[in-house]
Coordinates of C-alpha atoms in Angstrom, one line a residue:
Chain E
M1 CA 45.4 -6.0 -17.9
Q2 CA 44.7 -9.5 -17.1
L3 CA 46.5 -11.9 -19.3
A4 CA 44.2 -15.0 -20.7
K5 CA 45.5 -18.2 -19.7
L6 CA 47.1 -20.1 -23.2
T7 CA 45.1 -23.3 -22.0
D8 CA 41.9 -21.5 -22.1
I9 CA 42.5 -20.6 -25.5
N10 CA 44.2 -23.9 -27.4
Y11 CA 46.4 -22.0 -29.9
L12 CA 48.1 -24.4 -32.1
I13 CA 50.6 -21.8 -32.3
A14 CA 51.2 -18.9 -29.9
P15 CA 53.5 -16.3 -29.3
D16 CA 56.8 -17.1 -27.4
P17 CA 57.8 -13.8 -26.1
K18 CA 60.0 -15.6 -23.9
R19 CA 62.0 -17.5 -26.5
A20 CA 65.9 -16.6 -26.3
G21 CA 67.0 -14.6 -29.5
L22 CA 63.5 -12.6 -30.3
T23 CA 64.0 -10.2 -28.2
R24 CA 67.1 -8.3 -26.3
A25 CA 67.7 -5.7 -23.5
V26 CA 69.4 -2.6 -24.5
R27 CA 70.9 -0.4 -22.0
G28 CA 70.1 3.0 -21.8
I29 CA 68.2 6.2 -20.0
D30 CA 65.0 7.3 -19.1
Q31 CA 63.6 10.8 -18.8
S32 CA 64.9 11.2 -15.0
G33 CA 68.5 10.2 -16.6
Q34 CA 67.7 7.0 -15.1
E35 CA 69.8 4.0 -16.2
A36 CA 67.1 1.5 -17.9
D37 CA 67.3 -1.7 -19.3
I38 CA 64.7 -1.9 -22.3
S39 CA 63.6 -4.9 -24.3
V40 CA 63.5 -4.4 -27.6
V41 CA 62.7 -6.8 -30.9
E42 CA 65.7 -8.2 -32.9
E43 CA 65.3 -7.4 -36.7
R44 CA 67.5 -9.5 -39.0
P45 CA 67.6 -10.1 -42.7
L46 CA 66.6 -13.5 -44.0
T47 CA 67.1 -13.9 -47.9
I48 CA 64.7 -16.0 -49.6
F49 CA 65.7 -18.2 -52.6
L50 CA 63.4 -20.3 -54.8
N51 CA 65.1 -23.1 -56.5
R52 CA 68.6 -21.2 -57.6
R53 CA 67.0 -17.6 -57.7
E54 CA 67.2 -15.2 -55.3
I55 CA 64.0 -13.7 -54.4
V56 CA 64.0 -11.1 -51.6
T57 CA 65.6 -10.3 -48.7
A58 CA 63.3 -9.4 -45.7
M59 CA 63.6 -7.9 -42.4
T60 CA 62.6 -10.4 -40.0
I61 CA 62.4 -11.3 -36.2
G62 CA 63.6 -14.3 -37.1
D63 CA 61.3 -17.2 -36.1
Y64 CA 59.7 -19.6 -38.0
P65 CA 62.1 -18.5 -41.2
E66 CA 61.0 -21.5 -43.1
L67 CA 56.8 -20.6 -43.0
L68 CA 57.7 -17.1 -43.6
A69 CA 59.8 -17.9 -46.8
L70 CA 56.9 -20.6 -47.9
G71 CA 54.5 -17.9 -47.2
F72 CA 56.1 -14.9 -49.3
L73 CA 56.3 -17.4 -52.0
R74 CA 52.9 -18.4 -51.8
N75 CA 51.5 -14.8 -51.6
Q76 CA 53.4 -13.6 -54.3
G77 CA 51.6 -16.2 -56.7
M78 CA 55.2 -18.1 -56.9
L79 CA 54.3 -21.7 -55.2
Q80 CA 51.0 -22.9 -56.4
D81 CA 48.5 -25.4 -55.3
D82 CA 49.7 -28.1 -57.6
E83 CA 53.5 -27.6 -57.1
T84 CA 55.5 -29.9 -54.6
V85 CA 58.1 -28.4 -52.4
T86 CA 60.9 -30.8 -52.0
S87 CA 62.7 -29.1 -49.4
V88 CA 63.0 -25.7 -47.3
D89 CA 66.2 -25.0 -45.9
F90 CA 67.4 -22.6 -43.4
D91 CA 70.8 -21.5 -43.0
E92 CA 71.1 -19.6 -40.0
E93 CA 74.5 -18.3 -40.2
L94 CA 73.9 -17.6 -43.9
E95 CA 70.6 -16.1 -42.9
T96 CA 69.1 -17.7 -46.0
V97 CA 66.1 -19.9 -46.6
V98 CA 66.2 -22.2 -49.9
V99 CA 62.9 -23.3 -50.8
R100 CA 63.3 -26.3 -53.4
T101 CA 60.4 -27.2 -55.8
D102 CA 60.0 -30.6 -58.4
T103 CA 59.7 -28.2 -61.3
E104 CA 61.2 -24.9 -62.0
T105 CA 58.1 -22.6 -61.9
D106 CA 56.4 -19.9 -64.0
Y107 CA 57.1 -17.3 -61.4
E108 CA 61.2 -18.1 -62.6
D109 CA 60.3 -17.4 -65.7
K110 CA 58.3 -14.0 -65.1
L111 CA 61.3 -12.9 -62.9
N112 CA 63.4 -13.6 -66.4
R113 CA 61.0 -11.4 -68.8
K114 CA 61.1 -8.8 -66.1
T115 CA 64.5 -8.4 -66.1
R116 CA 64.4 -8.4 -70.0
T117 CA 61.6 -5.7 -70.1
S118 CA 62.5 -3.5 -67.1
G119 CA 62.1 -0.1 -67.9
C120 CA 58.3 -0.8 -69.6
A121 CA 56.8 -3.0 -67.4
V122 CA 55.5 -0.8 -64.8
G123 CA 55.2 -2.0 -61.6
T124 CA 55.5 -5.8 -62.1
V125 CA 55.2 -7.3 -58.6
F126 CA 52.5 -5.5 -57.9
G127 CA 50.8 -6.1 -60.9
D128 CA 51.3 -9.7 -60.7
M129 CA 49.7 -9.7 -57.2
M130 CA 46.1 -8.1 -58.6
E131 CA 46.5 -10.9 -61.2
G132 CA 46.0 -13.5 -59.1
L133 CA 42.8 -11.8 -57.6
A134 CA 41.0 -12.2 -60.7
D135 CA 40.9 -16.4 -60.0
V136 CA 39.8 -15.8 -56.0
S137 CA 36.5 -17.0 -55.6
L138 CA 36.1 -15.9 -51.7
P139 CA 33.5 -18.1 -49.8
E140 CA 30.5 -16.0 -48.8
L141 CA 31.0 -16.6 -45.0
Q142 CA 28.6 -15.2 -42.6
V143 CA 30.9 -13.6 -39.2
K144 CA 29.1 -13.0 -35.8
T145 CA 30.3 -10.0 -34.2
S146 CA 30.0 -12.0 -31.2
D147 CA 32.9 -14.0 -32.2
L148 CA 34.8 -10.9 -33.3
Y149 CA 34.6 -9.8 -29.9
A150 CA 35.6 -12.6 -28.4
L151 CA 38.7 -13.0 -30.9
S152 CA 39.4 -9.6 -30.1
S153 CA 39.6 -9.7 -25.8
K154 CA 41.1 -13.4 -26.3
I155 CA 44.2 -12.2 -28.5
N156 CA 44.2 -8.8 -27.0
R157 CA 44.9 -10.8 -23.5
T158 CA 47.5 -13.5 -25.0
P159 CA 51.1 -13.0 -23.5
S160 CA 52.9 -11.8 -27.1
L161 CA 56.2 -9.8 -28.4
Y162 CA 53.9 -7.0 -28.4
L163 CA 53.1 -6.7 -24.5
E164 CA 57.0 -7.7 -23.9
A165 CA 58.8 -5.2 -26.1
G166 CA 56.4 -3.6 -28.3
A167 CA 57.6 -2.3 -31.9
I168 CA 55.8 -5.5 -33.7
H169 CA 53.1 -6.7 -35.5
G170 CA 50.5 -9.5 -34.9
T171 CA 48.2 -11.8 -37.6
V172 CA 45.9 -14.4 -36.1
L173 CA 44.7 -17.0 -38.1
C174 CA 40.9 -17.8 -36.6
Q175 CA 38.1 -20.0 -36.6
A176 CA 34.7 -18.8 -35.0
D177 CA 35.5 -17.3 -31.6
Q178 CA 39.0 -19.3 -31.6
P179 CA 42.5 -18.0 -32.4
L180 CA 44.7 -20.5 -33.9
V181 CA 47.9 -19.6 -35.2
Y182 CA 49.3 -16.1 -33.6
M183 CA 52.3 -14.9 -35.8
E184 CA 54.3 -11.8 -35.1
D185 CA 57.0 -10.1 -36.5
V186 CA 58.6 -6.4 -37.3
G187 CA 56.7 -5.8 -40.5
R188 CA 52.9 -6.8 -40.6
H189 CA 53.7 -8.4 -44.1
N190 CA 56.3 -10.7 -42.7
A191 CA 53.3 -11.8 -39.6
V192 CA 50.7 -12.6 -42.5
D193 CA 53.1 -14.7 -44.7
K194 CA 54.4 -16.8 -41.7
V195 CA 50.5 -17.8 -41.3
A196 CA 49.9 -18.3 -45.1
G197 CA 53.1 -20.6 -45.2
W198 CA 51.6 -22.4 -42.0
M199 CA 48.8 -22.9 -44.1
F200 CA 50.3 -24.0 -47.2
Q201 CA 52.2 -26.4 -45.1
T202 CA 49.3 -28.2 -43.0
G203 CA 47.0 -28.0 -46.1
T204 CA 44.7 -25.6 -44.1
S205 CA 41.7 -24.2 -46.0
G206 CA 41.1 -20.5 -45.4
A207 CA 37.3 -21.0 -46.4
D208 CA 35.9 -21.0 -42.7
K209 CA 38.6 -18.7 -41.4
V210 CA 39.1 -15.1 -40.0
L211 CA 42.5 -13.4 -40.0
Y212 CA 42.9 -10.5 -37.3
T213 CA 45.9 -8.4 -37.9
T214 CA 47.1 -5.5 -35.5
G215 CA 47.9 -3.5 -38.8
R216 CA 46.1 -1.2 -41.1
L217 CA 44.0 -2.5 -43.7
T218 CA 46.0 -1.5 -46.6
S219 CA 45.9 -2.8 -50.3
E220 CA 48.6 -4.9 -49.7
M221 CA 46.9 -6.8 -46.2
V222 CA 43.6 -7.4 -48.4
I223 CA 45.1 -8.7 -51.4
K224 CA 47.4 -11.2 -49.2
C225 CA 43.8 -12.1 -47.2
A226 CA 41.8 -12.8 -50.7
L227 CA 45.1 -14.7 -51.9
M228 CA 44.9 -17.1 -49.0
G229 CA 41.3 -17.6 -49.3
I230 CA 39.9 -15.9 -46.1
S231 CA 37.2 -14.1 -46.5
A232 CA 37.3 -12.0 -43.7
L233 CA 39.9 -9.7 -42.2
V234 CA 39.6 -7.8 -39.1
S235 CA 42.3 -4.9 -37.2
R236 CA 42.3 -2.7 -34.3
S237 CA 43.8 -0.3 -37.1
G238 CA 42.0 1.8 -39.8
F239 CA 41.6 1.5 -43.6
T240 CA 43.0 2.9 -46.7
A241 CA 40.5 3.6 -49.9
W242 CA 42.3 1.2 -52.1
G243 CA 42.0 -1.6 -49.4
V244 CA 38.3 -0.6 -49.0
E245 CA 38.0 -0.7 -53.0
I246 CA 39.7 -4.0 -53.6
A247 CA 37.6 -6.0 -50.6
N248 CA 34.4 -4.9 -52.2
Q249 CA 35.5 -5.9 -55.6
V250 CA 36.7 -9.5 -54.7
G251 CA 33.9 -9.7 -51.7
L252 CA 36.1 -10.0 -48.5
T253 CA 34.5 -8.7 -44.9
L254 CA 36.8 -5.6 -43.9
V255 CA 36.1 -4.8 -40.0
G256 CA 38.4 -2.2 -38.9
R257 CA 39.0 0.1 -35.8
M258 CA 37.8 -2.8 -33.4
K259 CA 38.3 -1.5 -30.2
G260 CA 36.6 -2.3 -26.8
K261 CA 32.7 -2.3 -28.2
R262 CA 33.6 0.2 -31.1
F263 CA 34.2 -1.2 -34.8
V264 CA 33.4 -0.2 -38.5
C265 CA 32.4 -2.5 -41.4
L266 CA 33.5 -0.9 -44.4
S267 CA 32.9 -4.1 -46.8
G268 CA 30.8 -6.8 -46.9
A269 CA 28.3 -5.5 -43.8
E270 CA 25.6 -7.8 -45.5
R271 CA 27.7 -10.9 -44.0
L272 CA 27.9 -9.9 -40.9
I273 CA 25.4 -11.4 -38.0
M274 CA 25.0 -8.6 -35.3
D275 CA 24.3 -11.0 -32.5
A276 CA 26.5 -9.5 -29.9
D277 CA 25.0 -7.7 -26.9
L278 CA 26.6 -4.5 -27.1
N279 CA 25.9 -3.8 -23.4
S280 CA 28.1 -6.6 -22.4
I281 CA 31.0 -5.7 -24.3
A282 CA 33.5 -3.7 -22.4
D283 CA 34.7 -0.6 -23.8
E284 CA 38.5 -0.5 -24.0
P285 CA 39.7 0.7 -20.7
S286 CA 42.6 2.9 -21.9
K287 CA 45.0 1.7 -19.1
S288 CA 44.8 -1.8 -20.9
A289 CA 44.8 -0.4 -24.4
R290 CA 47.2 -2.0 -26.5
K291 CA 49.6 0.6 -28.1
G292 CA 49.0 0.6 -31.6
S293 CA 46.0 1.1 -34.0
R294 CA 48.7 2.9 -36.6
A295 CA 50.9 1.0 -38.3
Chain S
M1 CA 42.6 18.5 -27.3
Q2 CA 43.5 21.8 -28.4
L3 CA 44.8 21.9 -31.7
A4 CA 47.7 24.1 -32.1
K5 CA 47.2 27.3 -34.1
L6 CA 49.9 27.0 -37.4
T7 CA 50.7 30.5 -37.2
D8 CA 52.4 30.0 -33.6
I9 CA 54.5 27.3 -35.2
N10 CA 55.5 28.5 -38.5
Y11 CA 55.8 25.5 -40.7
L12 CA 57.5 25.4 -44.1
I13 CA 55.2 22.7 -45.0
A14 CA 52.8 21.5 -43.2
P15 CA 49.7 18.6 -43.5
D16 CA 46.6 19.7 -45.7
P17 CA 44.1 17.3 -44.2
K18 CA 41.3 19.3 -46.2
R19 CA 43.3 18.9 -49.4
A20 CA 41.2 17.3 -52.4
G21 CA 42.2 13.8 -53.2
L22 CA 43.8 12.6 -49.9
T23 CA 40.9 11.1 -48.3
R24 CA 37.7 9.7 -49.1
A25 CA 34.1 9.1 -47.5
V26 CA 33.4 5.4 -47.5
R27 CA 30.0 4.3 -46.0
G28 CA 29.7 1.7 -43.9
I29 CA 28.3 0.6 -40.7
D30 CA 29.4 0.9 -37.2
Q31 CA 29.1 -1.3 -34.1
S32 CA 25.3 -0.8 -34.0
G33 CA 24.2 -1.5 -37.6
Q34 CA 24.0 2.6 -38.5
E35 CA 25.4 3.5 -41.5
A36 CA 28.4 5.9 -41.0
D37 CA 30.3 7.7 -43.6
I38 CA 34.3 7.1 -42.8
S39 CA 36.6 9.5 -44.0
V40 CA 39.7 7.2 -45.3
V41 CA 43.0 7.7 -46.7
E42 CA 44.1 7.6 -50.5
E43 CA 46.7 4.9 -51.6
R44 CA 48.0 4.9 -54.9
P45 CA 50.7 3.2 -56.9
L46 CA 53.6 5.9 -57.9
T47 CA 56.4 4.3 -60.1
I48 CA 59.8 6.0 -60.0
F49 CA 61.9 6.2 -63.1
L50 CA 65.4 7.2 -62.9
N51 CA 66.0 8.6 -66.7
R52 CA 65.2 5.4 -68.7
R53 CA 64.9 2.8 -66.0
E54 CA 62.1 1.9 -63.7
I55 CA 63.3 1.7 -60.3
V56 CA 60.2 1.1 -58.0
T57 CA 56.6 1.2 -57.4
A58 CA 55.6 3.1 -54.2
M59 CA 52.2 3.0 -52.5
T60 CA 51.7 6.4 -51.3
I61 CA 49.2 8.6 -50.7
G62 CA 49.9 10.7 -53.7
D63 CA 50.8 14.2 -52.5
Y64 CA 54.4 15.6 -53.3
P65 CA 55.2 12.8 -55.8
E66 CA 58.0 14.8 -57.0
L67 CA 59.7 15.3 -53.2
L68 CA 58.9 11.5 -53.2
A69 CA 60.8 9.9 -56.1
L70 CA 63.7 12.5 -55.3
G71 CA 63.8 11.8 -51.8
F72 CA 63.4 7.9 -52.3
L73 CA 66.3 8.2 -54.9
R74 CA 68.7 9.9 -52.6
N75 CA 68.0 7.5 -49.7
Q76 CA 69.0 4.5 -51.6
G77 CA 72.2 5.9 -52.9
M78 CA 71.0 6.7 -56.8
L79 CA 71.2 10.4 -56.4
Q80 CA 74.6 11.8 -55.1
D81 CA 75.3 15.5 -54.0
D82 CA 77.0 16.2 -57.0
E83 CA 74.6 15.2 -59.7
T84 CA 72.3 17.7 -61.6
V85 CA 68.8 16.9 -61.5
T86 CA 67.7 18.2 -64.9
S87 CA 63.9 17.8 -64.6
V88 CA 61.3 16.2 -62.6
D89 CA 58.1 15.2 -64.5
F90 CA 55.2 13.7 -62.9
D91 CA 52.3 12.2 -64.9
E92 CA 49.0 12.0 -63.1
E93 CA 47.7 9.5 -65.4
L94 CA 50.1 7.6 -66.0
E95 CA 50.8 7.3 -62.2
T96 CA 54.6 8.1 -62.6
V97 CA 57.8 10.2 -61.6
V98 CA 60.6 10.5 -64.5
V99 CA 63.7 11.7 -62.4
R100 CA 66.3 13.4 -65.2
T101 CA 70.2 13.7 -64.6
D102 CA 72.7 14.9 -66.5
T103 CA 74.8 12.0 -66.5
E104 CA 74.1 8.2 -66.4
T105 CA 74.3 7.2 -62.6
D106 CA 76.6 4.6 -61.1
Y107 CA 73.3 3.3 -60.0
E108 CA 72.0 2.3 -63.5
D109 CA 75.1 0.5 -63.4
K110 CA 74.6 -1.1 -60.1
L111 CA 71.3 -2.1 -61.5
N112 CA 72.6 -3.6 -64.2
R113 CA 75.3 -5.5 -62.7
K114 CA 72.8 -7.0 -59.9
T115 CA 70.7 -8.3 -62.8
R116 CA 73.5 -10.3 -64.1
T117 CA 74.8 -11.7 -60.8
S118 CA 71.1 -12.0 -59.7
G119 CA 71.1 -15.2 -57.7
C120 CA 74.6 -14.9 -55.8
A121 CA 74.5 -11.4 -54.4
V122 CA 72.4 -11.5 -51.2
G123 CA 70.3 -8.5 -50.7
T124 CA 71.5 -6.0 -52.9
V125 CA 69.6 -3.3 -52.3
F126 CA 69.9 -3.5 -48.5
G127 CA 73.7 -3.8 -48.9
D128 CA 73.8 -0.7 -51.0
M129 CA 72.4 1.3 -48.0
M130 CA 74.8 -0.1 -45.5
E131 CA 77.3 0.9 -48.1
G132 CA 76.6 4.5 -48.1
L133 CA 76.8 4.2 -44.3
A134 CA 80.3 4.2 -44.4
D135 CA 80.9 7.5 -45.7
V136 CA 78.5 9.0 -43.3
S137 CA 79.7 11.4 -40.4
L138 CA 77.3 12.8 -38.4
P139 CA 77.7 16.3 -36.1
E140 CA 77.9 15.7 -32.7
L141 CA 74.5 18.0 -32.3
Q142 CA 73.9 18.5 -28.3
V143 CA 69.7 17.9 -28.3
K144 CA 68.2 19.6 -25.2
T145 CA 65.0 17.6 -23.8
S146 CA 63.5 21.0 -23.4
D147 CA 63.2 21.0 -27.4
L148 CA 62.1 17.3 -27.6
Y149 CA 59.1 18.0 -25.2
A150 CA 58.4 21.1 -27.3
L151 CA 58.5 20.0 -30.6
S152 CA 56.4 16.5 -29.6
S153 CA 53.6 18.7 -28.2
K154 CA 53.6 21.0 -31.3
I155 CA 53.3 17.9 -33.8
N156 CA 50.7 16.0 -31.5
R157 CA 48.6 19.3 -31.7
T158 CA 48.8 20.1 -35.4
P159 CA 46.3 19.0 -37.8
S160 CA 47.1 16.6 -40.0
L161 CA 45.4 13.3 -42.0
Y162 CA 46.7 11.2 -39.0
L163 CA 43.8 13.3 -36.6
E164 CA 41.5 13.3 -39.7
A165 CA 41.5 9.9 -40.9
G166 CA 44.1 8.0 -39.2
A167 CA 46.2 4.7 -40.7
I168 CA 49.0 7.0 -41.5
H169 CA 52.4 7.8 -40.5
G170 CA 53.8 11.3 -40.0
T171 CA 57.7 12.5 -40.3
V172 CA 58.7 16.1 -39.3
L173 CA 62.1 17.8 -40.3
C174 CA 62.9 19.9 -37.0
Q175 CA 65.4 22.6 -35.7
A176 CA 65.6 23.3 -32.1
D177 CA 61.8 23.5 -30.9
Q178 CA 60.4 24.3 -33.9
P179 CA 58.9 21.4 -36.5
L180 CA 59.6 23.0 -39.9
V181 CA 58.4 20.2 -42.7
Y182 CA 55.7 17.8 -41.8
M183 CA 54.8 15.0 -44.4
E184 CA 52.6 12.5 -43.7
D185 CA 52.1 9.1 -46.1
V186 CA 51.0 5.3 -45.8
G187 CA 54.0 3.9 -45.5
R188 CA 56.7 5.7 -42.9
H189 CA 59.4 5.3 -45.4
N190 CA 57.9 7.6 -47.8
A191 CA 57.0 9.9 -45.5
V192 CA 60.8 10.1 -44.3
D193 CA 61.5 10.2 -48.5
K194 CA 59.7 13.1 -49.0
V195 CA 61.5 15.3 -46.6
A196 CA 64.3 13.9 -48.1
G197 CA 63.3 15.1 -51.2
W198 CA 62.6 18.6 -49.8
M199 CA 65.8 18.8 -48.1
F200 CA 67.6 17.5 -51.5
Q201 CA 65.7 20.3 -53.7
T202 CA 66.0 23.2 -51.3
G203 CA 69.6 22.4 -50.5
T204 CA 68.8 21.9 -46.7
S205 CA 71.7 20.4 -44.6
G206 CA 70.6 18.1 -41.8
A207 CA 73.2 19.0 -39.6
D208 CA 71.6 21.3 -37.1
K209 CA 68.3 19.2 -37.5
V210 CA 66.4 16.3 -35.5
L211 CA 63.8 14.1 -37.4
Y212 CA 60.6 12.6 -35.4
T213 CA 58.9 10.0 -36.7
T214 CA 55.4 8.5 -35.5
G215 CA 56.9 5.0 -36.7
R216 CA 59.3 2.5 -34.9
L217 CA 62.8 3.0 -34.9
T218 CA 63.9 0.1 -37.2
S219 CA 67.0 -0.3 -39.2
E220 CA 65.5 1.2 -42.0
M221 CA 64.7 4.0 -40.2
V222 CA 67.8 5.0 -38.6
I223 CA 70.0 4.1 -41.9
K224 CA 67.5 7.0 -44.0
C225 CA 68.1 9.6 -40.8
A226 CA 72.0 8.7 -41.0
L227 CA 71.5 9.1 -44.9
M228 CA 70.2 12.6 -44.4
G229 CA 72.9 13.9 -42.2
I230 CA 70.7 14.0 -39.5
S231 CA 71.9 12.9 -36.2
A232 CA 69.1 12.9 -34.2
L233 CA 65.8 10.6 -34.5
V234 CA 62.7 10.7 -32.0
S235 CA 60.0 8.8 -31.8
R236 CA 56.5 8.0 -30.0
S237 CA 56.9 4.4 -31.0
G238 CA 59.7 1.4 -29.9
F239 CA 62.9 0.4 -31.0
T240 CA 64.2 -2.9 -33.0
A241 CA 67.6 -4.0 -32.0
W242 CA 69.3 -3.4 -35.1
G243 CA 67.8 -0.1 -35.2
V244 CA 69.6 0.9 -32.0
E245 CA 73.1 -0.8 -33.0
I246 CA 73.2 0.9 -36.0
A247 CA 72.6 4.2 -34.4
N248 CA 75.4 3.5 -32.3
Q249 CA 77.6 2.6 -34.8
V250 CA 77.3 5.7 -36.8
G251 CA 76.8 8.1 -33.6
L252 CA 73.2 9.0 -34.0
T253 CA 70.9 9.8 -31.1
L254 CA 68.0 7.7 -30.8
V255 CA 65.0 8.7 -28.4
G256 CA 62.0 6.5 -28.4
R257 CA 58.6 5.7 -26.6
M258 CA 58.4 9.5 -26.4
K259 CA 54.7 10.4 -24.8
G260 CA 53.8 12.9 -22.5
K261 CA 56.9 13.1 -19.9
R262 CA 58.4 9.5 -21.0
F263 CA 61.0 8.7 -23.2
V264 CA 63.6 6.6 -23.4
C265 CA 67.3 7.2 -24.9
L266 CA 69.0 4.1 -26.3
S267 CA 72.1 5.6 -28.4
G268 CA 73.8 8.9 -27.9
A269 CA 72.5 9.9 -24.6
E270 CA 76.0 11.6 -23.7
R271 CA 74.3 14.1 -26.2
L272 CA 71.3 14.8 -24.3
I273 CA 71.4 18.1 -22.3
M274 CA 68.8 17.2 -19.9
D275 CA 67.2 20.6 -19.2
A276 CA 63.3 20.1 -19.2
D277 CA 61.7 20.6 -16.0
L278 CA 59.7 17.5 -15.7
N279 CA 57.2 18.9 -13.2
S280 CA 56.1 21.4 -15.9
I281 CA 55.6 18.4 -18.9
A282 CA 52.0 17.0 -18.8
D283 CA 51.6 13.5 -18.6
E284 CA 50.1 12.4 -22.2
P285 CA 46.0 12.3 -21.2
S286 CA 44.6 9.0 -22.6
K287 CA 41.7 11.1 -24.3
S288 CA 44.2 12.9 -26.6
A289 CA 46.9 10.3 -26.7
R290 CA 47.8 9.9 -30.6
K291 CA 46.6 6.4 -31.4
G292 CA 49.6 4.9 -32.8
S293 CA 52.9 3.7 -30.9
R294 CA 53.4 0.8 -33.2
A295 CA 54.1 0.5 -36.6

């Protein structure tokens, strides 16, 4: 497989697989009993605070902790558009990120309420996520299949932690045929939250964007994508029925199992512009196949 | 690929990919614009209660809800060996499982304490899982590589939801060269929790078992495996550095990237008996390759 030249793609943020601290060489043996040094990804706890309140501990590879915290809080509906973030402080030693806002947010109230009503409110966090969806109005973005093939090819040839060490997920914010921000993490929800954090920090709209993920198209991924205002979600991997159902409800275009010239669209097919010349698209050669479609 | 005859394998619990309610046919289009009915896995919320307390809402495929609840509570250290479960009630309409025990458990106290100290205790749930590990004493089980190859071959040829609809993870409890209990779920943590629930319900020891998973060998998977008293964990997929570190600490044999004749052992190599004749093991043909090594 030929790796892409990054200068051809113009990433705003690209993976940095050689960055210190993201992988570690571990000594082991292979099937022949030979000693081998294997490059494996790191995985560290990061505890996210909103103002004075501890929200969650995420297991993460450790890059972009501030963006992960911002994106997580955004996607949980704990940071609204009109809120002012006064500081985001990462403490490497304590493994914490503290996000401070200029007001006490609704969500802190909600957490309090949840604590008090615990035992009768079923699935509060999940309920909250579905709640936010009712206000989402996604643009009716037309998506060219030629762009999807171009994205898929560029992303799969981009040097990444995945190609370096495996066992990791990628999520890429894209516009037309250009991948813009490519985040990786041990959990696919973290990778997408880091993208959301970048969009929040830079004030970037999701209206003309497409989100590409290496992971499965589950309800969680579809909900996050919709909350980010992005109306098209693409993956090499498969679907869950509920993911498809939510995508149909909110008007999100859902393309999965995209490998080589193959794909399936299970929501929003009417917004696809089928302009690709399939004869010009290579089938995915098994040798260069990315390893994962599961996940 | 030739699917295995189940009668040759003697599963105690095998996947039942044709069971109603686990998959759904969804109409979509493929890359040629042709309408296609795609089989996708279901994904439903299941809220787990311990006595009067709501513990968590899991996103699950929906089979074996009672085992999922029992296994989750076990692996979170909320159900101890000496505790008597008086009832496990699944309500399909409410999407709840209520596990009742004859005593109020420590864990309910812990949850209370966490609520009260919220904001200063960092990563309580995670902290608790590591806490349980200190008491774990794993048997020094010798593992034959010939058994690992036999397991891998049998499991990969077993008819499953994965082969039927993709986008799902499998975890298999094994003994020597025999897979015994093969659970699948949209989340790998659910699949392994269902196995733990089965072990708890049947009083099965992990001492002579090997656990096989299609997912990555992360800290979470290694911790769950150790808490189940199983000293060997095998996967087609890769590692995280912390997963390897914990495995080394607790004396767990960790074998990953196992495909065809290839594998890597990053912890406990001294307990592997390298008895397999590599010449007799086929490389994994790319056509029959399971899709996932990620995840």
